[in-house]
């Protein structure tokens, strides 16, 4: 009678999750303010007619040009930091970070400058929101920078995720505001301020969800405590 050979059960194969949907979505979200920023730059460079809505930009173009350029770099390049394969490459992550941190700081500082010194045609109802979230972005980048200098990679990732969420808030604000215009109609000043704040709040909430999900995954991946061997320990 022939002997039957029983092969061991095959280990389940983990399917890797697609890595590009999230950064692709972030790039599409970023394109909304990027396109409007490009239109603003074209307006300034072509010598368009000065109106009450754009007079502040013609009177002092450097802050708005700095803001548009830095936010464009920060939002588009920053989306690629959410690709795990790229984020795991130390060379890529360092080079991108050396570009993103200055760009993010310039974006936050120029945004704060415009909120304080530009005369706004709709009044100053939304200025506290702009100052709060602009300051939060600036602080997040600084704390992320301090965290990486301490080799706190988890803290660095969390703070930079928060800063990026605030930076791409203009895209979410457009997604919130357009349906309101279509379904309800033109907005007044208080409603515009509420919609502006809603875009930032949504982004920050999503960022916190992502941060906590990463933490749960990291905790779940640890099966048992692993002690770090000393340099003199035999291997």
Backbone as a ProteinNet text record, in pm:
[ID]
protein_1_A
[PRIMARY]
XXXXXXXXXXXXXXXXXXXXXXXXXXXXXXXXXXXXXXXXXXXXXXXXXXXXXXXXXXXXXXXXXXXXXXXXXXXXXXXXXXXXXXXXXXXXXXXXXXXXXXXXXXXXXXXXXXXXXXXXXXXXXXXXXXXXXXXXXXXXXXXXXXXXXXXXXXXXXXXXXXXXXXXXXXXXXXXXXXXXXXXXXXXXXXXXXXXXXXXXXXXXXXXXXXXXXXXXXXXXXXXXXXXXXXXXXXX
[TERTIARY]
86	0	89.7	72.2	158.8	139.1	250	245.5	204.7	106.4	60.3	144.2	189	266.2	175.1	168.1	80.4	165.3	140.8	216.9	165	252.2	205.9	116.1	25.8	-67.5	9	-28.2	39.1	5.6	104	81.4	0.1	-93.9	-173.9	-87.1	-118.1	-41.9	-110.4	-37.8	-92.7	-81.5	-191.5	-191.5	-155.8	-58.3	-17.9	-125.2	-150.6	-251.9	-197.9	-284.6	-237.5	-187.9	-77.1	-11.9	-45.7	-103.4	-117.2	-253.8	-361.7	-490.4	-488.6	-427.1	-426.6	-348	-221.4	-150.8	-216.1	-276.4	-345.9	-463.1	-537.6	-647.8	-600.1	-487.2	-432.6	-385.6	-328	-285.4	-406.4	-511.9	-633.7	-693	-692	-742.7	-657.1	-526.8	-435.8	-448.5	-492	-499.6	-598.7	-698.3	-797.5	-730.8	-662.8	-595	-477.6	-410.9	-298	-345.3	-457.5	-510.6	-551.6	-620.8	-661.1	-538.8	-436.8	-313.7	-245.9	-245.3	-185.8	-263.2	-394.3	-474.8	-443.6	-419.6	-385.9	-250.2	-154.1	-23.1	-33.9	-116.6	-135.9	-199.9	-292.1	-356.8	-255.7	-167.7	-68.5	34.3	73.6	178.8	128.4	-1.8	-56.1	-106.7	-102.7	-151	-300.7	-376.3	-521.7	-578.7	-705.9	-771.3	-774.5	-749.8	-750.9	-894.3	-938.4	-1073.2	-1063.2	-1174.9	-1169.5	-1128.5	-1152.8	-1119.3	-970.6	-900.7	-759.7	-664	-716.6	-631.2	-517.1	-542.3	-437.6	-321	-349.6	-242.3	-154.3	-215.1	-137.3	-56.5	-112.9	-42.5	79.6	71.1	182.1	185.3	248.3	242.1	335.2	442	542.2	481.7	401.9	347.2	258.8	172.6	82.2	157.8	257.9	338.9	416.4	473.2	545.1	452.2	332.1	236	195.4	163.8	119.7	231.1	351.5	463.1	494	498.5	533.7	423.9	297.9	188.1	183	210	209.6	313.4	435	541	505.5	458.8	431.3	318.6	211.9	95.7	120.7	184.5	205.4	317.1	431.8	540.3	504.7	433.9	396.6	306.2	227.2	139.3	218.6	339.3	420.6	479	476.8	523.7	426	307.4	208.9	216.1	316.8	341.3	436.1	391.2	478.5	611.1	609.3	733.5	835.9	788.7	880.3	920.7	824.7	854	957.7	960.6	1058.6	1198.6	1212.6	1345.6	1404.1	1505.7	1559.9	1612.1	1677.5	1730.9	1621.7	1515.4	1403.8	1339.9	1314.8	1242.8	1323.1	1453.4	1535.4	1539.7	1558.7	1565.9	1432.7	1322.6	1190.8	1165.2	1207	1185.9	1260.8	1380.7	1458.7	1395.8	1310.1	1234.4	1102.3	1037.5	902.9	902.2	998.1	995.9	1010.2	1108.5	1112.7	988.8	939.2	818.5	699.2	685	574.2	584.2	704.9	724.1	691.7	737	705.7	555.3	489.4	344.8	270.5	308.6	240.4	268.4	393.7	429.7	368.9	371.9	312.5	161.4	99.8	-44.5	-80	-0.8	-24	-2.5	100.9	127.7	8.8	-42.9	-156.6	-279.9	-300.1	-417.5	-411.6	-291.5	-276.2	-272.7	-200.1	-169.6	-249.5	-306.5	-387.1	-524.2	-570.2	-708.5	-803.5	-893	-980.5	-1111.5	-1156.5	-1278.2	-1403.8	-1402.7	-1520.9	-1513.2	-1417.6	-1404.2	-1312.7	-1318.1	-1222	-1289.6	-1405.4	-1478.4	-1399.1	-1331.9	-1262	-1114.4	-1068.3	-927.3	-888.8	-969.5	-930.7	-910	-993.5	-975.9	-843.9	-814.4	-690.4	-568.9	-575.4	-463.7	-447.7	-558.7	-551.8	-491.2	-546.5	-499.5	-362.5	-335	-201.4	-96.7	-128.1	-36.3	-23.2	-134.7	-130.1	-41.9	-47.2	39.2	185.3	213.5	350.9	404.8	327	369.5	388.2	299.7	310.2	440.5	477.3	602.7	722	720.7	832.4	842.9	729.6	732.7	775.1	733.5	777.9	927.3	981.5	1126	1200.4	1150.8	1213.6	1205.9	1092.4	1075.4	1176.8	1201	1294.9	1436.8	1467.4	1600.5	1621.5	1510.5	1519.1	1509.3	1499.6	1481	1345.5	1249.5	1112.2	1035.8	1045.5	987.4	834.4	778.1	631.6	577.3	639.7	596.4	616.3	727.7	754.6	646	611.5	508.6	373.9	340.1	210.7	202.8	306.2	301.8	304.2	381	385.1	254.8	187.2	55.6	-44	-39.8	-130.3	-101.2	26.8	62.5	14.7	30.9	-12	-164.1	-235.8	-382.3	-429.5	-364.9	-402.4	-365.8	-249.1	-202.3	-296.2	-356.5	-444.8	-590.5	-610.1	-746.9	-823.4	-753.7	-824.5	-897.6	-841.1	-909.1	-1038.7	-1035.1	-1156.9	-1257.6	-1210.2	-1301.5	-1377.3	-1309.3	-1378.1	-1481.7	-1446.6	-1540.5	-1661.8	-1642.3	-1754.4	-1836	-1767.2	-1836.3	-1913.6	-1861.8	-1928.7	-2067.3	-2084.2	-2220.9	-2314.2	-2260.4	-2345.6	-2395.5	-2307.2	-2347.7	-2451.8	-2435.3	-2527.7	-2663.9	-2662.6	-2786.1	-2857.3	-2780.5	-2839.1	-2834.9	-2720.9	-2706.8	-2588.2	-2575.9	-2462.6	-2455.1	-2334.8	-2312.1	-2289.4	-2324.7	-2290.5	-2158.1	-2112.4	-1980.4	-1973.3	-2069.1	-2059.6	-2061.7	-2143.5	-2149.8	-2018.1	-1957.5	-1826.9	-1723.4	-1729	-1635.1	-1659.7	-1785.4	-1818.3	-1769.7	-1792.8	-1747.9	-1595.6	-1531.2	-1385.2	-1333.8	-1390.7	-1349.9	-1383.6	-1497.2	-1536.9	-1434.6	-1379.6	-1279	-1157.1	-1109.5	-994	-1027.5	-1145.3	-1182.8	-1193.2	-1250.7	-1261.1	-1122	-1031.9	-897.3	-824.7	-836.2	-768.7	-828.4	-960.6	-1024	-974.1	-963.4	-911.5	-766	-686.5	-546.7	-536.2	-619.2	-614.4	-656	-753.1	-792.8	-676.4	-607.1	-492.4	-382.5	-354.7	-249.6	-283	-407.4	-446	-450.7	-487.3	-486.9	-344.5	-249.8	-109.7	-65.1	-104	-63	-120.8	-247.3	-308.1	-237.8	-203.1	-133	4.5	73.7	206.3	196	92.6	75.6	35.4	-48.2	-92	16.8	116.9	223.4	327.2	321.2	418	359.4	416.7	367.1	421.4	546.1	608.1	718.2	751.5	859.1	991.3	1066.3	1194.8	1301.1	1395.4	1502.7	1611.6	1669.9	1778	1908.6	1978.3	2102.6	2209.6	2295.9	2406.6	2508.8	2595.2	2694.1	2785.5	2803.6	2896.4	2829.1	2696.1	2623.6	2657	2671	2700.4	2581.6	2606.8	2499.3	2507.5
-118.9	0	124	213.1	330	421.7	476.5	569.8	708	764.6	898.4	1003.9	1099.7	1209.3	1329.2	1369.5	1482	1607.5	1700.2	1825.3	1918.1	1993.5	2087.6	2194.2	2242.8	2345.2	2470.7	2522.6	2642.8	2761.1	2838	2957.6	3058.4	3125.6	3225.3	3337.1	3373.9	3478.8	3612.4	3705.3	3838.4	3919.7	3972	4057.4	4199.1	4251	4388.6	4485.4	4583.7	4683.2	4778.6	4822.7	4920.3	5046.1	5099.9	5210.9	5348.1	5353.5	5482.5	5550.6	5482	5554.8	5675.5	5663.5	5775.6	5894.8	5876.3	5992.8	6048.2	5961.4	6012.2	6100.1	6057.2	6139.3	6270.7	6267.7	6391	6486.8	6431.3	6517.3	6581.3	6502.7	6558.5	6666.4	6641.6	6742.5	6868.3	6850	6964.7	7044.3	6979.3	7049.3	7164.8	7156	7264	7396.3	7404.8	7531.4	7560.8	7457	7479.8	7549.6	7506.2	7568.1	7712	7735.3	7872	7959.7	7900.3	7976.4	8013.1	7919.1	7947.9	8058.9	8057.8	8164.4	8299.6	8298.2	8422.6	8474.5	8385.6	8427.4	8482.2	8418.4	8468.1	8606.4	8626.3	8756.9	8864.1	8832.3	8930	8960	8857.1	8876	8941.1	8930.9	8985.5	9127.7	9179.6	9316.1	9328.8	9236.4	9238.8	9360.3	9385.2	9498.6	9480.9	9589.3	9586.9	9603.4	9511.7	9513.8	9510.8	9536.5	9526.6	9387.4	9284.1	9148.1	9117	9183.6	9149.6	9266.5	9379.4	9497.1	9471	9393	9367.8	9289.7	9203.7	9125.2	9211	9304.9	9395	9493.5	9534	9629	9565.1	9436	9365.9	9222.2	9198.9	9066.1	8961.4	9002.6	8905	8799.6	8836.5	8732.7	8632.2	8677.3	8583.5	8494.4	8550.4	8468.1	8363.9	8404.2	8309.8	8200.5	8240.3	8143.7	8043.1	8090.7	8000.3	7903	7953.5	7867.6	7763.2	7805.2	7711.5	7609.1	7651.9	7557.1	7456.9	7500.1	7408.4	7298.8	7337.9	7239.3	7148.5	7208.2	7131.8	7030.8	7073	6984.5	6873.5	6904.2	6802.3	6705.4	6758.4	6669.2	6593.7	6660.4	6595.2	6475.6	6473.5	6359.3	6230.6	6239.8	6120.7	6064.7	6143.3	6092.2	5992.6	5980.7	5883.3	5752.6	5737.9	5611	5530.3	5418.6	5343.9	5302.9	5263.3	5218.2	5331.4	5452.4	5566.3	5611.8	5609.9	5655.4	5565.8	5438.4	5347.2	5365.5	5440.6	5466.3	5588.6	5564.1	5671.5	5788.6	5756.7	5863.9	5952.9	5890.8	5969.2	6053	5991.1	6060.6	6180.9	6166.2	6277	6390.8	6356.3	6460.6	6534.7	6458.3	6521.3	6607.7	6558.9	6634.9	6766.5	6767.3	6891	6994.6	6949.6	7042.5	7080.4	6980.5	7001.7	7089.8	7072.9	7151.9	7301.6	7345.7	7489.9	7537.3	7454	7493.7	7507.8	7414.1	7422	7542.3	7571.4	7689	7817.8	7826.9	7945.2	7957.5	7844.5	7847.8	7896.8	7845.1	7884.7	8030.9	8071.8	8209.3	8310.8	8282.2	8376.2	8382.8	8267.7	8269.3	8352.8	8339.6	8421.1	8569.7	8602.3	8742.2	8801.6	8727.3	8778.4	8795.6	8702.3	8712.5	8836.9	8877.3	8991.3	9124.2	9129.2	9257.3	9286.4	9187	9215.1	9268	9379.1	9421.7	9328.9	9263.1	9163	9228.1	9202.2	9266.7	9225	9105.2	9057.3	9083.8	9164.8	9190.2	9088.8	9084.4	9003.6	8889.7	8845.2	8739.2	8609.7	8575.2	8447.7	8457.9	8577.7	8593.7	8506.5	8498.6	8409.5	8264.9	8216.4	8080.6	8066.6	8164.2	8159.8	8164.1	8248.4	8257.9	8129.3	8071.4	7949.5	7834.1	7807.9	7692.1	7718.3	7842.8	7874.2	7853.5	7897.6	7876.8	7728.3	7654.7	7510.7	7438.9	7479.7	7419.5	7449.8	7575	7614.8	7536.9	7527.8	7456.3	7307.6	7250.2	7107.9	7077.9	7164.2	7143	7154.1	7254.1	7272.4	7152.5	7105.4	6989.6	6863.7	6852.1	6739.1	6741.8	6862	6875.6	6839.6	6886.2	6850.8	6699.6	6638.8	6495.2	6413.8	6450.7	6372.9	6392.9	6507.5	6529.9	6443.7	6407.6	6316.7	6170.5	6145.9	6010.9	5953.9	6041	5998.6	5993.9	5881	5870.6	5870.8	5810.9	5809.3	5950	6024.3	6162.2	6249.4	6229.8	6305.9	6281.8	6155.4	6122.6	6183.7	6179.3	6232.6	6383.3	6457.1	6602.7	6646.8	6578.4	6616.8	6582.3	6476.4	6444.3	6554	6603.4	6712.8	6839	6870.8	6990.8	6979.2	6861.7	6843.8	6855.3	6800.1	6807.6	6952.3	7036.5	7177.8	7245.4	7209.5	7274.5	7251.7	7132.5	7103.2	7133.8	7213.5	7248.3	7322.7	7399.7	7476	7384.3	7266.6	7172.4	7122.5	7087.6	7041.6	7154.1	7275	7388.7	7407.5	7384.6	7393.5	7281.9	7160.7	7049.2	7070.3	7141.9	7172.6	7289.9	7390	7511	7495.2	7417.9	7403	7341.1	7229.2	7176.7	7276.1	7355.2	7456	7556.9	7603	7699.1	7639.2	7512.1	7448	7418.6	7379.5	7336	7447.4	7540.1	7645.1	7780.4	7812.4	7941	8018.1	8144.3	8226.8	8234.5	8247.7	8251	8394.3	8417.7	8545.2	8528.8	8634.8	8632.4	8529.3	8523.5	8421.6	8279.9	8253.6	8118.7	8080.7	8175.4	8146.6	8112.5	8181.6	8150.7	8010.8	7972.4	7838.5	7731.8	7752	7654.9	7647.4	7762.9	7765.5	7680.1	7703.5	7625	7477.6	7447.3	7307.2	7230.3	7292.9	7225.7	7187.1	7277.9	7246.8	7141.4	7151.6	7056	6915.3	6902.4	6771.2	6712.7	6793.7	6743.6	6701.1	6782.1	6748.5	6620.7	6604.8	6483.3	6359.6	6370.3	6257.9	6230	6334.7	6315.9	6243.1	6281.6	6214.5	6068.5	6040.5	5901.4	5821.5	5878.1	5809.4	5786.3	5886.7	5874.4	5763.2	5759.4	5657.3	5518.8	5510.7	5381.3	5328.4	5417.1	5374.5	5321.6	5391.6	5349.5	5212.6	5186	5055.6	4945.8	4975.8	4875.5	4845.5	4950.9	4930.2	4848.1	4876.9	4801.2	4657.3	4637.9	4502.8	4418.2	4483	4406.8	4355.9	4400.7	4356.5	4237	4117.6	3996.3	3978.1	4012.7	3997	4101.6	4138.8	4237.3	4180.3	4260.9	4220.2	4306.5	4242.9	4320.1	4345.9	4463.7	4498.7	4445.4	4360.1	4304.6	4413	4396.5	4489.4	4460.9	4557.1	4535.1	4417.1	4381.5	4273	4137.8	4136.1	4009.8	3922.6	3788.9	3701.1	3689.8	3669.3	3658.2	3521.9
0	0	0	-92.8	-100.3	19.8	60.2	174.3	126.1	193.4	157.8	229.9	155.9	213.5	236.4	360.4	395.2	403.2	315.9	315.8	423.2	486.1	589.9	529.5	612.8	566.2	525	410.9	361.9	450.4	478.7	560.5	483	547.3	475.2	420.1	300.9	234.7	257.7	312	334.1	206.7	166.6	49.2	88.7	20.4	50.7	3.4	84.1	49.9	-55.8	-145.7	-244.7	-176	-223.3	-154.4	-211.8	-330.4	-397.9	-387.9	-350.5	-343.9	-251.3	-132.3	-37	-91.5	-135.4	-190.5	-315.2	-397.2	-516.4	-476.3	-373.6	-325	-265.9	-195.9	-139	-248.1	-354.7	-465.6	-532	-553	-613.3	-523	-391.7	-297.8	-302.4	-314.7	-317.7	-447	-554	-681.6	-679.7	-590.8	-585.2	-546.4	-431.4	-399.7	-491.6	-543.2	-634.2	-761.2	-815	-936.9	-910.6	-797.9	-765.5	-738.5	-678.6	-656.3	-786.7	-882.1	-1012.9	-1084.1	-1069.9	-1130.3	-1065.5	-934.6	-865.3	-913.4	-931.3	-980.9	-1122.7	-1204.8	-1341.2	-1338.9	-1246.4	-1232.3	-1195.4	-1101.4	-1056.6	-1165	-1238	-1338.9	-1466.1	-1491.8	-1616.3	-1601.7	-1478	-1457.2	-1474.8	-1415.6	-1425.8	-1352.8	-1375.4	-1311.6	-1160.4	-1090	-944	-895.9	-810	-754.2	-601.4	-532.3	-386.1	-336.6	-418.4	-377.4	-390.6	-482	-503.6	-477.6	-431.6	-414.8	-317.8	-211.9	-112.7	-172.3	-270.9	-332.4	-422.8	-493	-577.3	-493.1	-380.2	-294.1	-227.6	-197	-131	-182.9	-298.1	-361.4	-300.6	-232	-185.9	-92.3	8.3	97.5	25.1	-64.2	-130.8	-228.5	-298.5	-389.3	-309.2	-196.3	-109.8	-59.3	-19.9	32.9	-74.4	-192.3	-299	-337.3	-354.6	-394.8	-287.6	-161.2	-54.2	-29.5	-34.2	-14.3	-129.1	-250.8	-364.7	-346.3	-310.3	-287.9	-170.4	-61.4	59.9	39.5	-25.3	-39.5	-141	-253.4	-357	-318.1	-275.4	-234.6	-106.9	-17.3	108	89	-17.9	-42.3	-60.7	-117	-140.2	-11	96.8	225	285.7	226.9	273.5	195.4	110	41.8	129.7	188.6	280.9	218.9	92.7	29	22	-9.7	-15.8	123.5	216.8	352.1	418.6	378.1	434.7	380.1	273.9	218.8	289.1	368.7	451.6	367.4	254.1	170.2	115.1	61.8	8.8	118.2	232.4	339.2	389.5	400.2	447.8	346.8	219.6	116.4	107.7	104.5	97.9	221.2	338.3	460.9	462	403.8	399.9	306.8	218.9	134.4	201	260	314	437.9	526.3	650.2	621.7	540.9	508.7	433.9	340.9	267	360.3	454.4	549.1	640.9	686.8	772.6	697.4	571.3	490.6	467.2	440.2	416.5	540.7	657.4	780.7	815.2	805.9	842.2	746.4	616.6	520.7	537.2	568.8	594.4	716.3	822.3	941.9	912.1	834.7	800.1	725.5	627.9	549.7	637.3	732.6	820.1	907.5	945.8	1036.9	962.4	849.3	786.7	659.6	595.4	476.7	518.5	459	483.5	409	480.7	420.1	376	253.2	203.4	278.5	339.7	411.8	560.9	602.9	745	811.5	942.6	1018.8	1094.4	1046.5	1115.6	1120.7	1011.1	1005.6	1045.5	1083	1120.2	1239.4	1346.5	1457.3	1412.4	1320.5	1269.3	1195.1	1110.6	1032.9	1125.7	1227.2	1320.9	1402.1	1443.2	1523.8	1444.4	1325.3	1250.1	1186.4	1149.6	1100.7	1208.8	1330.6	1443.2	1475.5	1466.6	1493.7	1392.1	1267.1	1165.3	1195	1228.4	1258.7	1378.4	1485.6	1605.3	1575.3	1494.7	1461	1387.6	1293.9	1220.4	1314.3	1401.5	1494.8	1589.3	1642.2	1731.4	1656.6	1530	1450	1427.1	1408.1	1390.1	1518.6	1634.2	1761.2	1786.2	1747.8	1770.1	1690.8	1566.5	1485.7	1535.4	1592.2	1648.5	1772.7	1841	1956.1	1914.2	1784.3	1730.2	1769.5	1794.1	1824.5	1692.7	1623.3	1490.2	1494.4	1598.2	1610.1	1630.9	1722.4	1745.2	1622.8	1553.6	1431.2	1328.2	1306.7	1208.4	1245.7	1375.3	1419.5	1398.4	1439	1426.4	1280.3	1197.2	1056.6	985.4	1029.6	973.5	1006.7	1129.3	1168.4	1086.7	1069.2	992.9	848.8	789.4	650.5	638.5	735.2	731.7	731.8	812	815.3	683.2	628.2	505.5	387.7	378.9	265.7	300.6	405.7	444.5	337.8	252.6	149	53.1	25.4	-62.5	-2.1	125.8	193.7	207.4	229.8	237	106.5	-5.3	-134.5	-148.1	-104.5	-112.4	-22.4	87.9	177	122.2	69	25.8	-104.4	-198.9	-328.9	-314.5	-241.3	-222.6	-154.7	-61.6	4.2	-99	-185.8	-288.7	-381.4	-415.2	-508.7	-445.4	-317.7	-253.2	-178	-121.5	-37.5	-106.4	-167.6	-233.9	-180.7	-219.5	-175.1	-23.3	27.1	171.2	219.5	344.8	407.3	481.7	543.5	608.3	720.5	813.4	919.7	864.6	762.2	706.1	640.3	571.8	510.9	616.4	729.4	837.7	892.8	906.4	956.5	859.4	731.1	631.4	626.9	644.5	648.6	765.1	882.9	998.8	984.4	921.2	903.9	821.7	717.7	636.5	718.3	802.7	886.7	991.5	1053.1	1156.7	1098.4	979.7	915.1	891.8	840.5	812.6	939.9	1044.5	1169.7	1229.1	1218.1	1269.6	1194.1	1062.5	983.1	1021.1	1040.5	1078.9	1212.5	1309.4	1439.4	1427	1341	1318.2	1260.7	1163.3	1102.6	1205.4	1287.8	1388.7	1487.8	1536.2	1633.6	1569.1	1442.2	1374.3	1360.3	1328.7	1323.2	1458.8	1565.5	1699.3	1733.6	1696.3	1723.4	1645.4	1519.7	1439.7	1498.6	1541.6	1600	1728.1	1810.7	1934.4	1906	1804.7	1770.6	1709.1	1649.2	1585.6	1682.8	1809.9	1910.5	1982.8	1959.4	2022	2163.4	2185.4	2315.8	2329.8	2450.3	2466.6	2418.7	2348.3	2295.8	2359.1	2426.8	2489.9	2389	2394.6	2304.3	2358.2	2283.4	2335.2	2344.9	2442.8	2455.7	2349.2	2317.5	2212.6	2241.2	2368.2	2401.9	2404.2	2387.3	2395.7	2276.2	2295.7	2183.3	2090	1960.7	1862.8	1795.4
[MASK]
+++++++++++++++++++++++++++++++++++++++++++++++++++++++++++++++++++++++++++++++++++++++++++++++++++++++++++++++++++++++++++++++++++++++++++++++++++++++++++++++++++++++++++++++++++++++++++++++++++++++++++++++++++++++++++++++++++++++++++

